[in-house]
PDB file of C-alpha atoms and ligand atoms in Angstrom:
ATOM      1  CA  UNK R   1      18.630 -26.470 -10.346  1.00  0.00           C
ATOM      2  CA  UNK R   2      21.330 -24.628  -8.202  1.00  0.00           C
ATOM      3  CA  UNK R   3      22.377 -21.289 -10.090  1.00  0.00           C
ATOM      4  CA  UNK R   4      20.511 -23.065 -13.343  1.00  0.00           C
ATOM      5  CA  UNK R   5      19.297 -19.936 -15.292  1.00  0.00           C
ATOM      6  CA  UNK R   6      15.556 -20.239 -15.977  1.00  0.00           C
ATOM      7  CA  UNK R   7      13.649 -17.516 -18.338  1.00  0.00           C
ATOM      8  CA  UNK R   8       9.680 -17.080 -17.453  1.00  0.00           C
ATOM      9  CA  UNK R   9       7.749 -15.067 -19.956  1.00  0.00           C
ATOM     10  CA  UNK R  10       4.180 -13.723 -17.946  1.00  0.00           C
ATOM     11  CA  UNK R  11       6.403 -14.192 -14.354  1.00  0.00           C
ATOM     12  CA  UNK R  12       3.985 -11.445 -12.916  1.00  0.00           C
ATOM     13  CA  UNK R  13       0.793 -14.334 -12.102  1.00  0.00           C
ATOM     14  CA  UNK R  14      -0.983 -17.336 -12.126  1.00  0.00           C
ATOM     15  CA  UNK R  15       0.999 -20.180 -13.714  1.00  0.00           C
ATOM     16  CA  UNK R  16       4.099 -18.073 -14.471  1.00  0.00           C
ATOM     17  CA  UNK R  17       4.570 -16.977 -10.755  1.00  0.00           C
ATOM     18  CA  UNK R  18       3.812 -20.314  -9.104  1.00  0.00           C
ATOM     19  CA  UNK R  19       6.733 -21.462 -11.573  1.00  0.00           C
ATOM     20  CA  UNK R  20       9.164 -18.418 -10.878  1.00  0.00           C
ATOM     21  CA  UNK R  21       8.432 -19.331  -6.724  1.00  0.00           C
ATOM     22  CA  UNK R  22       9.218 -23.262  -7.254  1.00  0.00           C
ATOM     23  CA  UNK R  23      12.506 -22.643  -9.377  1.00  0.00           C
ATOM     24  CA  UNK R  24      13.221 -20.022  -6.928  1.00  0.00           C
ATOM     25  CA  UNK R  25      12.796 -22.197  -4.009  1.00  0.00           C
ATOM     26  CA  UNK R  26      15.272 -25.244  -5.466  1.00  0.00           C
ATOM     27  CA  UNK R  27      18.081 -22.229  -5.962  1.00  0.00           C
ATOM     28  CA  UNK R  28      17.563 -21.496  -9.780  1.00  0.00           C
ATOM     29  CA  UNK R  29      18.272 -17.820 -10.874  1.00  0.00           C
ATOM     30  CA  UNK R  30      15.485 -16.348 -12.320  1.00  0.00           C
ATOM     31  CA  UNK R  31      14.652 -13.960 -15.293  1.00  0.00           C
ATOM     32  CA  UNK R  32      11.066 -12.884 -14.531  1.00  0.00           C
ATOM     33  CA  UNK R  33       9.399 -11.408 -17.647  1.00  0.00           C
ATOM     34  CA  UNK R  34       6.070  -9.544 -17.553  1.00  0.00           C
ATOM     35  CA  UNK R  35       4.462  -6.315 -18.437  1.00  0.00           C
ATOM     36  CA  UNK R  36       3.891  -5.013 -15.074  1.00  0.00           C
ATOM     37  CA  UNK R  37       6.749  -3.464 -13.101  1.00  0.00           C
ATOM     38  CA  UNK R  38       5.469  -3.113 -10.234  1.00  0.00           C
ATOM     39  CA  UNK R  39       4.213  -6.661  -9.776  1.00  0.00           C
ATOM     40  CA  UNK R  40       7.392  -8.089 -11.076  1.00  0.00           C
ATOM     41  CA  UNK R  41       9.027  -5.306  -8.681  1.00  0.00           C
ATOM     42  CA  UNK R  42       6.877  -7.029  -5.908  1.00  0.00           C
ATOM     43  CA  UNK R  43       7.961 -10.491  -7.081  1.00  0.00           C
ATOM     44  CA  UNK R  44      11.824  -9.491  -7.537  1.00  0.00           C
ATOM     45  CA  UNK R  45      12.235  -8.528  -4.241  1.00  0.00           C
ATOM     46  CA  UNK R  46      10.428 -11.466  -2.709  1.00  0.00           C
ATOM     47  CA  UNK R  47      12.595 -14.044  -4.337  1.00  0.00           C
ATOM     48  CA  UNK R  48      15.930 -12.572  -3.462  1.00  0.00           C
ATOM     49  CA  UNK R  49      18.798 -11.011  -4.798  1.00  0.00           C
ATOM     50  CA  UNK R  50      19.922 -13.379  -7.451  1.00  0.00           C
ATOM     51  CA  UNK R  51      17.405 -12.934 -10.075  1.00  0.00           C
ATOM     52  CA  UNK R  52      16.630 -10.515 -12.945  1.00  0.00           C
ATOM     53  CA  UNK R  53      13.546  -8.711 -14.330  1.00  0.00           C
ATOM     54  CA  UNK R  54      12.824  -7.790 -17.903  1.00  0.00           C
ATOM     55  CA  UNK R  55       9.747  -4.937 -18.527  1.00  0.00           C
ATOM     56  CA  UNK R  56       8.135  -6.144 -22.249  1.00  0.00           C
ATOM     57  CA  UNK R  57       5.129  -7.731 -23.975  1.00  0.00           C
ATOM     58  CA  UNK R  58       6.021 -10.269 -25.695  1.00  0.00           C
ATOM     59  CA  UNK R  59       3.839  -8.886 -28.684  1.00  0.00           C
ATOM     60  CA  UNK R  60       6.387  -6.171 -29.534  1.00  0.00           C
ATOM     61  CA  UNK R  61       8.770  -7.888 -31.922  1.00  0.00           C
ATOM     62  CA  UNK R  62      11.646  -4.909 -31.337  1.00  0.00           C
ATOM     63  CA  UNK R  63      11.302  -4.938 -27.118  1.00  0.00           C
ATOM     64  CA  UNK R  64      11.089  -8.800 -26.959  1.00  0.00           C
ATOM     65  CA  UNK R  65      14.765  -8.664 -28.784  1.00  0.00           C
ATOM     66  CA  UNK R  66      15.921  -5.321 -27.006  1.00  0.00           C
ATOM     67  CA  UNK R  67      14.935  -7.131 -23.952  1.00  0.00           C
ATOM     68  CA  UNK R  68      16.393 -10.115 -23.870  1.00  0.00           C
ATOM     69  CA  UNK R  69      20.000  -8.562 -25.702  1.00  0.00           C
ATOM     70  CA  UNK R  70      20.079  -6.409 -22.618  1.00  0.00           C
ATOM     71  CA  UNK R  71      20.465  -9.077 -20.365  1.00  0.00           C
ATOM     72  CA  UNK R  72      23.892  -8.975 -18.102  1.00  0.00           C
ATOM     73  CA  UNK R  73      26.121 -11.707 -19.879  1.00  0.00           C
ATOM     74  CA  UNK R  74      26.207 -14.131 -17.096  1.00  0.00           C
ATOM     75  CA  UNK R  75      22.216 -14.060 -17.178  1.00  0.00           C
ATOM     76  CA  UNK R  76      22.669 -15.213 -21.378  1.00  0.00           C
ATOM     77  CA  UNK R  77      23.648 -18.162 -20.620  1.00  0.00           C
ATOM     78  CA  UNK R  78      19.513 -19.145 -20.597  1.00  0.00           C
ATOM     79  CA  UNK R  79      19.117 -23.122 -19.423  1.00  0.00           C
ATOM     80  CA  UNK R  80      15.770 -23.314 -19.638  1.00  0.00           C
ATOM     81  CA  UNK R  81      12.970 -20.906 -21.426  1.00  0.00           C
ATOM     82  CA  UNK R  82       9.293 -21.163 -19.813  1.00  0.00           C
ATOM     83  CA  UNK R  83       6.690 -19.260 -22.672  1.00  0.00           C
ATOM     84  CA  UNK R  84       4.132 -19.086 -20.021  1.00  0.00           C
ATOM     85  CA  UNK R  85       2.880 -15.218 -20.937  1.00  0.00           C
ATOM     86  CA  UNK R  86      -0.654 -15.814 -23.275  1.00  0.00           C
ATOM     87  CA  UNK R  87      -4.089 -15.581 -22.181  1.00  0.00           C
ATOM     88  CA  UNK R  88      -7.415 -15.897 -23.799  1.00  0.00           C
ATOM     89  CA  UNK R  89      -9.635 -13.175 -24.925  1.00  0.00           C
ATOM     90  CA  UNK R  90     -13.281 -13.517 -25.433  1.00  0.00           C
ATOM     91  CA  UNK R  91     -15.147 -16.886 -26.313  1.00  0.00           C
ATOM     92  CA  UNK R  92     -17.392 -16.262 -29.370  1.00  0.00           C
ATOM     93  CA  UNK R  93     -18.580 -17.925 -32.055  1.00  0.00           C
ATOM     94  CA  UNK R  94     -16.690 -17.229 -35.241  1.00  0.00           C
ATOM     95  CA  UNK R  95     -19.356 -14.752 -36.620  1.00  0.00           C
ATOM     96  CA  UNK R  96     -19.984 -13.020 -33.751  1.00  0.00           C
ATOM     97  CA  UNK R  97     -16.207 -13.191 -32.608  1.00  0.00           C
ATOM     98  CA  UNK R  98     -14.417  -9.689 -32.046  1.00  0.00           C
ATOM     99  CA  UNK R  99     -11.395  -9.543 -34.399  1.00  0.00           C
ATOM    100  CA  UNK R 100      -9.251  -7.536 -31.476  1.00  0.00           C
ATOM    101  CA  UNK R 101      -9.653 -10.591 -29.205  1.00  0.00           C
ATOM    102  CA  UNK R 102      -8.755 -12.580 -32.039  1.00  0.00           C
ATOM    103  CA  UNK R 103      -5.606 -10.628 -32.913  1.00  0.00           C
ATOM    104  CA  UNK R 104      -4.396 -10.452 -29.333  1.00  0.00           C
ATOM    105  CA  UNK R 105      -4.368 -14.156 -28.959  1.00  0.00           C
ATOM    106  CA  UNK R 106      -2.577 -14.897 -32.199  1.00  0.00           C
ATOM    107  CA  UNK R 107      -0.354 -11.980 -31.426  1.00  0.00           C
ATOM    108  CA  UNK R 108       0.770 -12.890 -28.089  1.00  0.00           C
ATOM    109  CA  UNK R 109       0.481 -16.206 -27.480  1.00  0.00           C
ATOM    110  CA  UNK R 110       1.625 -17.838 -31.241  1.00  0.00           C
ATOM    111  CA  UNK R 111       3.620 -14.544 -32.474  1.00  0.00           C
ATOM    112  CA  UNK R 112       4.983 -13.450 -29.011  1.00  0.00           C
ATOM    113  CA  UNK R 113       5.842 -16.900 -27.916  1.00  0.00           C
ATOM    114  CA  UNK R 114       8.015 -17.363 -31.107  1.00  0.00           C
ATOM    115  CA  UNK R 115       9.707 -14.150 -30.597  1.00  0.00           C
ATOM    116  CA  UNK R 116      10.809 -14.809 -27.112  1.00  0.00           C
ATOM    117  CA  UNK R 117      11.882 -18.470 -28.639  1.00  0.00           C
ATOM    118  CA  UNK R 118      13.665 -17.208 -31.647  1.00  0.00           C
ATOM    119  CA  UNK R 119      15.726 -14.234 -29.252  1.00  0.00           C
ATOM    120  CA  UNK R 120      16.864 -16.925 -26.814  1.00  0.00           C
ATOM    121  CA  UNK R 121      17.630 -19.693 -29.100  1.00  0.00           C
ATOM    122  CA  UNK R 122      20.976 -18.138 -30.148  1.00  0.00           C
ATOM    123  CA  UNK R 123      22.208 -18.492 -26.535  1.00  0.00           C
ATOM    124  CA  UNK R 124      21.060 -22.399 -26.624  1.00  0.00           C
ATOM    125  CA  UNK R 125      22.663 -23.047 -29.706  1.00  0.00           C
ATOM    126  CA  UNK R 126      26.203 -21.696 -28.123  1.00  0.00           C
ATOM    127  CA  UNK R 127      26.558 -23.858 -26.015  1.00  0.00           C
ATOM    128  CA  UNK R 128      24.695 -26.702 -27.598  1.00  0.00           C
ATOM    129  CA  UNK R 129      22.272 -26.959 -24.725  1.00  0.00           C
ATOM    130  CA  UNK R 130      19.173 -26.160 -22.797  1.00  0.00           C
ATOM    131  CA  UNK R 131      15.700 -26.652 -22.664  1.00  0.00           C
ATOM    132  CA  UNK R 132      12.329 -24.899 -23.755  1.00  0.00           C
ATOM    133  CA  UNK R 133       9.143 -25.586 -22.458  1.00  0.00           C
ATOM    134  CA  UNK R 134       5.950 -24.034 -23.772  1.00  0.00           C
ATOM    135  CA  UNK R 135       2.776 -23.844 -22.514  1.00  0.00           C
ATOM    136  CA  UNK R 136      -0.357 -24.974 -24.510  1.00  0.00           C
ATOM    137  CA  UNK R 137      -3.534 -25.979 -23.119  1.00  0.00           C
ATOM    138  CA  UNK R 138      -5.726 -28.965 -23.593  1.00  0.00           C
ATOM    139  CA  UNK R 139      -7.735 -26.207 -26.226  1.00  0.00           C
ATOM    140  CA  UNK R 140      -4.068 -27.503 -28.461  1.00  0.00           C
ATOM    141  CA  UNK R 141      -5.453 -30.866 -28.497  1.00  0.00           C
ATOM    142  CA  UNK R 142      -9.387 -30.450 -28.772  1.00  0.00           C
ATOM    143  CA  UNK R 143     -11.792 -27.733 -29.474  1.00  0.00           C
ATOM    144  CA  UNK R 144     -14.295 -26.237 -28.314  1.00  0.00           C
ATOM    145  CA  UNK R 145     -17.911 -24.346 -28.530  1.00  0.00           C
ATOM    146  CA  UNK R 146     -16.573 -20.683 -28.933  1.00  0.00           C
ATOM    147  CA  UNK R 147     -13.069 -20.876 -28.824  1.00  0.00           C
ATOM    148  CA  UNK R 148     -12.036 -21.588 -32.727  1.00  0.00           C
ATOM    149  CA  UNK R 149      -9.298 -19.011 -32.709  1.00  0.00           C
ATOM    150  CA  UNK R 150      -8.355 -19.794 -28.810  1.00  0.00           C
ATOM    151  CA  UNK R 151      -7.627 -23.477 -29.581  1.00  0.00           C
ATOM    152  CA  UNK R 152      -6.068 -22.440 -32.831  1.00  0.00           C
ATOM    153  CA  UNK R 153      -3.572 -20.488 -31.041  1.00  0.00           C
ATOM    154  CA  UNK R 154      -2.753 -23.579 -28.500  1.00  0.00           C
ATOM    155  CA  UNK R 155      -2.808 -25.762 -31.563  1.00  0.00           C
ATOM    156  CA  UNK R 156      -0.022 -23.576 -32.960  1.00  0.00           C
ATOM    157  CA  UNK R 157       1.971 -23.412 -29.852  1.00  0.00           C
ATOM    158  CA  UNK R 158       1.614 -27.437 -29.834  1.00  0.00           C
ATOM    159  CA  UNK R 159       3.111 -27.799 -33.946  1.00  0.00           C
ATOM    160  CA  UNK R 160       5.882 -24.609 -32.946  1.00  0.00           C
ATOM    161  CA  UNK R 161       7.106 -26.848 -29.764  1.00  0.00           C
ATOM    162  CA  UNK R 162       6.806 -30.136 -32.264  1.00  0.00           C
ATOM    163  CA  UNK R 163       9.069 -28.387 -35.099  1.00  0.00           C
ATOM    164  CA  UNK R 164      11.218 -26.787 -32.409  1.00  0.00           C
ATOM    165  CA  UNK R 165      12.101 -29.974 -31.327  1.00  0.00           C
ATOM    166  CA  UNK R 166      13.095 -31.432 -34.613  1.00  0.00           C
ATOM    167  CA  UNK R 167      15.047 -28.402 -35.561  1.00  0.00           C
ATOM    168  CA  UNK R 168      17.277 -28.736 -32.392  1.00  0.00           C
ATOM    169  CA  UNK R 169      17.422 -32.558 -31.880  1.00  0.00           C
ATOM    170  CA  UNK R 170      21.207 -32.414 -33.514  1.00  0.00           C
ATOM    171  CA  UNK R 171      21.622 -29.533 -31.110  1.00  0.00           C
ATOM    172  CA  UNK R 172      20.853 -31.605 -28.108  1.00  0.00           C
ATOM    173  CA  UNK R 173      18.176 -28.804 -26.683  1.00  0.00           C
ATOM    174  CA  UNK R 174      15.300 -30.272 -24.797  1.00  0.00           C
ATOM    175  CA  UNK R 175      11.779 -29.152 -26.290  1.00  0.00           C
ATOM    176  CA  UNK R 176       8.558 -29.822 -24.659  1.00  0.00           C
ATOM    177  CA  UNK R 177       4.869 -28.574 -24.282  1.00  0.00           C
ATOM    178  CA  UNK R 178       2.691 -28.906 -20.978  1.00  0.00           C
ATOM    179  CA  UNK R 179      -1.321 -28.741 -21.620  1.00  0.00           C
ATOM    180  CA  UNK R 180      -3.295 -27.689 -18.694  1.00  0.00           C
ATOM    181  CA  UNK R 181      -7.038 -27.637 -18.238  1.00  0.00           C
ATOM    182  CA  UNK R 182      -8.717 -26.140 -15.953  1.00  0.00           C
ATOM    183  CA  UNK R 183      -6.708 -23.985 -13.790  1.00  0.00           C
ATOM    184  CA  UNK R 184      -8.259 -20.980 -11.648  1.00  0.00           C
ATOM    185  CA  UNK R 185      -6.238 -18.530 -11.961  1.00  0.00           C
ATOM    186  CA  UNK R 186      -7.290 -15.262 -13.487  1.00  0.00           C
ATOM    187  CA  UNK R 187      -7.570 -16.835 -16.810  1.00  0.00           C
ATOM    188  CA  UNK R 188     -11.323 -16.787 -17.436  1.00  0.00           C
ATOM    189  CA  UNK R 189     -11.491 -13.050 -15.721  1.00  0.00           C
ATOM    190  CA  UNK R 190      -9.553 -11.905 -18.317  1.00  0.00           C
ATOM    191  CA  UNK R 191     -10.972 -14.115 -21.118  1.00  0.00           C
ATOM    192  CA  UNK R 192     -14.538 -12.933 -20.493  1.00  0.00           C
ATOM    193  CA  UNK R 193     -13.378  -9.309 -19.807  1.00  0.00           C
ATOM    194  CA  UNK R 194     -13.431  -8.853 -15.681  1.00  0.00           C
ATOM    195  CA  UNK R 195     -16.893 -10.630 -15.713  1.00  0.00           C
ATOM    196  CA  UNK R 196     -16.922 -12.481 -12.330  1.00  0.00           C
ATOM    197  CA  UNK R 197     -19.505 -14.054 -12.104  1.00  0.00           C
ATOM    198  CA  UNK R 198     -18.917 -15.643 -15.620  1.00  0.00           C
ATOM    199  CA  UNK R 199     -15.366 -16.473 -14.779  1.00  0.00           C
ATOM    200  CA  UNK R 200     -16.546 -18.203 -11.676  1.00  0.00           C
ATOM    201  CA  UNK R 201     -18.924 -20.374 -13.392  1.00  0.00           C
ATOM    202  CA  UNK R 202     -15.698 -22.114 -14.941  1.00  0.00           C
ATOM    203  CA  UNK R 203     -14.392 -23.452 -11.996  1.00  0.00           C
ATOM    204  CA  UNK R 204     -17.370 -24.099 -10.419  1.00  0.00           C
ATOM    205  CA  UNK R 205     -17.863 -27.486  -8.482  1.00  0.00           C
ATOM    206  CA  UNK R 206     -15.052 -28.699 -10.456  1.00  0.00           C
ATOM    207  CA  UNK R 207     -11.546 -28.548  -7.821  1.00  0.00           C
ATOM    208  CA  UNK R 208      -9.729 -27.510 -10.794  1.00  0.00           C
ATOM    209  CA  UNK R 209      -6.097 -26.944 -10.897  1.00  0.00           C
ATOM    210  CA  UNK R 210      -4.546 -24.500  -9.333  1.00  0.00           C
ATOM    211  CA  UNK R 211      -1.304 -23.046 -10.668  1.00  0.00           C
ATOM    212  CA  UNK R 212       1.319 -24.759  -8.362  1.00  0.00           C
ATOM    213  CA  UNK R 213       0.317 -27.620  -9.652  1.00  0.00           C
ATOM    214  CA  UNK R 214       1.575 -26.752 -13.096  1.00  0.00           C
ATOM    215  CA  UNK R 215       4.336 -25.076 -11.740  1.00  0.00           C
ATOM    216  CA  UNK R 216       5.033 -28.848  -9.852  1.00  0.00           C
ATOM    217  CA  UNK R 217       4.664 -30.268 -13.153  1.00  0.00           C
ATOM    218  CA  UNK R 218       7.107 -27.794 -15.284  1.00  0.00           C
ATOM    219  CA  UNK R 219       9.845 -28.395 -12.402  1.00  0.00           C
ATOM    220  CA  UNK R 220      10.029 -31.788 -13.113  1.00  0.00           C
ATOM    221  CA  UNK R 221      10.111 -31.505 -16.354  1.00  0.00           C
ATOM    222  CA  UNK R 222      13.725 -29.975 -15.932  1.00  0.00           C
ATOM    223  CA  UNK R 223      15.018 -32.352 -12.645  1.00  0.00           C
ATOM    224  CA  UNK R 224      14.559 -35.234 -14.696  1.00  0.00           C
ATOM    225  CA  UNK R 225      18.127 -36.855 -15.940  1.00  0.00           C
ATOM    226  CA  UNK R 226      19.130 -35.178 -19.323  1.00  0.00           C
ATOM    227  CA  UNK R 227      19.023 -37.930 -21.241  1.00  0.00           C
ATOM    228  CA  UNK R 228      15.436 -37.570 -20.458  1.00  0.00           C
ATOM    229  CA  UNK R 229      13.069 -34.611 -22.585  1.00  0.00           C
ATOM    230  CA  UNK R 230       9.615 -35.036 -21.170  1.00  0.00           C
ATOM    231  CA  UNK R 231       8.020 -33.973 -24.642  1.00  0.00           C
ATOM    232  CA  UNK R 232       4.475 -33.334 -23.711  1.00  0.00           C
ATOM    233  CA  UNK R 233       2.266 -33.704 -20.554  1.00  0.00           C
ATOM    234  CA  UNK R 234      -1.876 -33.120 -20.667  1.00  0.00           C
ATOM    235  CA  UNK R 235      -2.576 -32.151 -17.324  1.00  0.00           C
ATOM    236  CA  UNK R 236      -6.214 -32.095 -16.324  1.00  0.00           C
ATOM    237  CA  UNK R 237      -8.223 -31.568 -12.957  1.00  0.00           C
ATOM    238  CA  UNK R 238      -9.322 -35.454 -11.806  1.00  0.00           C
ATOM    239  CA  UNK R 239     -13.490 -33.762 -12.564  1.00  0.00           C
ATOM    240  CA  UNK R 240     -12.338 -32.978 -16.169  1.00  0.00           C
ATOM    241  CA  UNK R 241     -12.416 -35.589 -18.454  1.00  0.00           C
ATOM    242  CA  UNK R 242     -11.428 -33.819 -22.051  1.00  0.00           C
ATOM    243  CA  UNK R 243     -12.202 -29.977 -22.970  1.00  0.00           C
ATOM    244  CA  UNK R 244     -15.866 -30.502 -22.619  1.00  0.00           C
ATOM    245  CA  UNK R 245     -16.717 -33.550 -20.105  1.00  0.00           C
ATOM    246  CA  UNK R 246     -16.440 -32.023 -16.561  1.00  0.00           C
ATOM    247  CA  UNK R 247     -17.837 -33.386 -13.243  1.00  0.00           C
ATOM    248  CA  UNK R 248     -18.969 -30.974 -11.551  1.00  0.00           C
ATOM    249  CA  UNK R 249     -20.648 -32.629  -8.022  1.00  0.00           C
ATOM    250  CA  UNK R 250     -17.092 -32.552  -6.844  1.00  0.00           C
TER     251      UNK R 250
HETATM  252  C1  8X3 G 301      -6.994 -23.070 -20.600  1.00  0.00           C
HETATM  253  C2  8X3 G 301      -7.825 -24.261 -20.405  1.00  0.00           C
HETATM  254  O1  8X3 G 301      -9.946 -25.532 -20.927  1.00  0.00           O
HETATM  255  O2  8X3 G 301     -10.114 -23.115 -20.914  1.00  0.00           O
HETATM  256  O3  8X3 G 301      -6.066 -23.161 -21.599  1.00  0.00           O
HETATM  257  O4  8X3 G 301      -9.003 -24.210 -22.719  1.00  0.00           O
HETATM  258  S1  8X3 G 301      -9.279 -24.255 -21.287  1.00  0.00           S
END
C-alpha cells in the first residue's frame, strides 16, 4: 500500500475513519472526504503530511465533480475509491415514513455514491486500473421491519457495485461491495435523530462490530494479489445471525 492513493468518501467517522487510520498506518496516501472541516482538519493533521482533504457532500452533483477535478495531479492518479459516506435516516413504516429521510438516503447514499464513482472513474480508466469498493450493508441483502427505503438504498448500492463490475471487467478495475451489520458507531444516533437511548438499544447485549473491524476487512480487500477482486464480503457480529436474528445474552 506504500504511496498507493486511496479516496474515502465520509473520512470524518465511524467506518470511514477507522479505514483512513489503517491505510494510513500501511503508508497509503490518503484523500479524506467529508463535510466537516474541522474534523477532517483534526484527522489531516493526525495522519501526517502526505495526504489530502476534500470539503463536499457527496449529494451535490456540481461540488462532488468540482471536488474531485481540483485534486493536485499526482493525487488523480486514484488506486482505490472507498464510498463509505451514507447513513440512515429514520426507520418508519412506509405510511408513516417522512419523505425528507427518505430523500436523504436515496440522495446520498445511491445518488452521491454514483457521483463520487462516475468523477473518479475517468482517472481508473487512464490507466486501465484500480479498484472501487462500496459499502452496503446486510439491509442490501435482506429487509427489514421499517427500513423499506433504507434497504432499498443498500440494495441499490449492491446492483451499482454488480454493474460496475461488469462495465469495467475489460478495463481490468477491481469492483467490490462489503456488507456490515451491526456496527456501533454513530449510525443509529443519527438514524433515529440523536435519540440515545434508542440508538443504544441497537447494540445492546449484542458485541457488535466496531468500525476497525470493517476497516480490517476493506484493507484486505486491496493487499490481496491483483489477480484477486474480493467481490463481496457480509460481515456480521458472531450474536447476529441475518438482519433480524440477534443474540443478545452475549
Ligand atoms: C447498517 C446495518 O443492520 O442496521 O447498515 O441495516 S443495519
Amino acid at each position: 500500500m506504500k504511496n498507493k492513493i486511496i479516496l474515502i468518501t465520509g473520512a470524518t467517522s465511524g467506518i470511514g475513519r477507522a479505514t483512513a487510520i489503517r491505510f494510513a498506518n500501511v503508508g497509503a496516501r490518503l484523500i479524506l472526504c467529508g463535510r466537516r472541516k474541522e474534523k477532517l482538519d483534526v484527522l489531516v493533521k493526525d495522519l501526517g503530511e502526505n495526504h489530502q482533504s476534500l470539503i463536499f457532500d457527496v449529494r451535490d452533483k456540481k461540488a462532488v465533480f468540482k471536488a474531485i477535478e481540483s485534486l493536485p495531479k499526482e493525487f488523480k492518479k486514484i488506486d482505490v475509491l472507498i464510498n463509505n459516506a451514507g447513513n440512515a435516516h429514520g426507520m418508519d413504516s412506509a405510511q408513516t415514513a417522512n419523505l425528507d429521510d427518505w430523500d436523504a438516503m436515496i440522495d446520498s447514499n445511491v445518488k452521491g455514491l454514483m457521483y463520487v464513482t462516475k468523477a473518479v472513474l475517468p482517472f481508473m480508466v487512464e490507466k486501465q486500473k484500480g479498484q472501487i469498493i462500496n459499502l452496503g450493508s446486510i439491509a442490501a441483502k435482506e429487509v427489514y421491519p421499517d427500513g423499506s427505503v433504507y434497504c432499498s438504498s443498500k440494495a441499490a448500492v449492491d446492483s451499482f457495485t454488480k454493474g460496475l463490475r461488469v462495465d469495467l471487467n475489460p478495463l481490468g478495475i477491481r469492483v467490490g461491495a462489503i456488507h456490515p451489520g451491526l456496527v456501533e458507531t454513530e449510525f443509529s444516533y443519527i438514524r433515529f435523530k440523536g435519540d440515545q437511548k434508542r440508538s443504544k438499544q441497537v447494540y445492546e447485549g449484542m458485541n457488535a462490530l466496531n468500525a476497525e473491524d470493517i476497516a480490517d476487512a476493506i484493507l484486505y480487500m486491496t493487499q490481496v494479489p491483483e489477480k484477486v477482486n474480493i467481490a463481496d464480503i457480509v460481515i456480521l457480529p458472531t450474536s447476529q445471525a441475518n438482519a433480524y436474528v440477534n443474540n443478545r445474552s452475549v
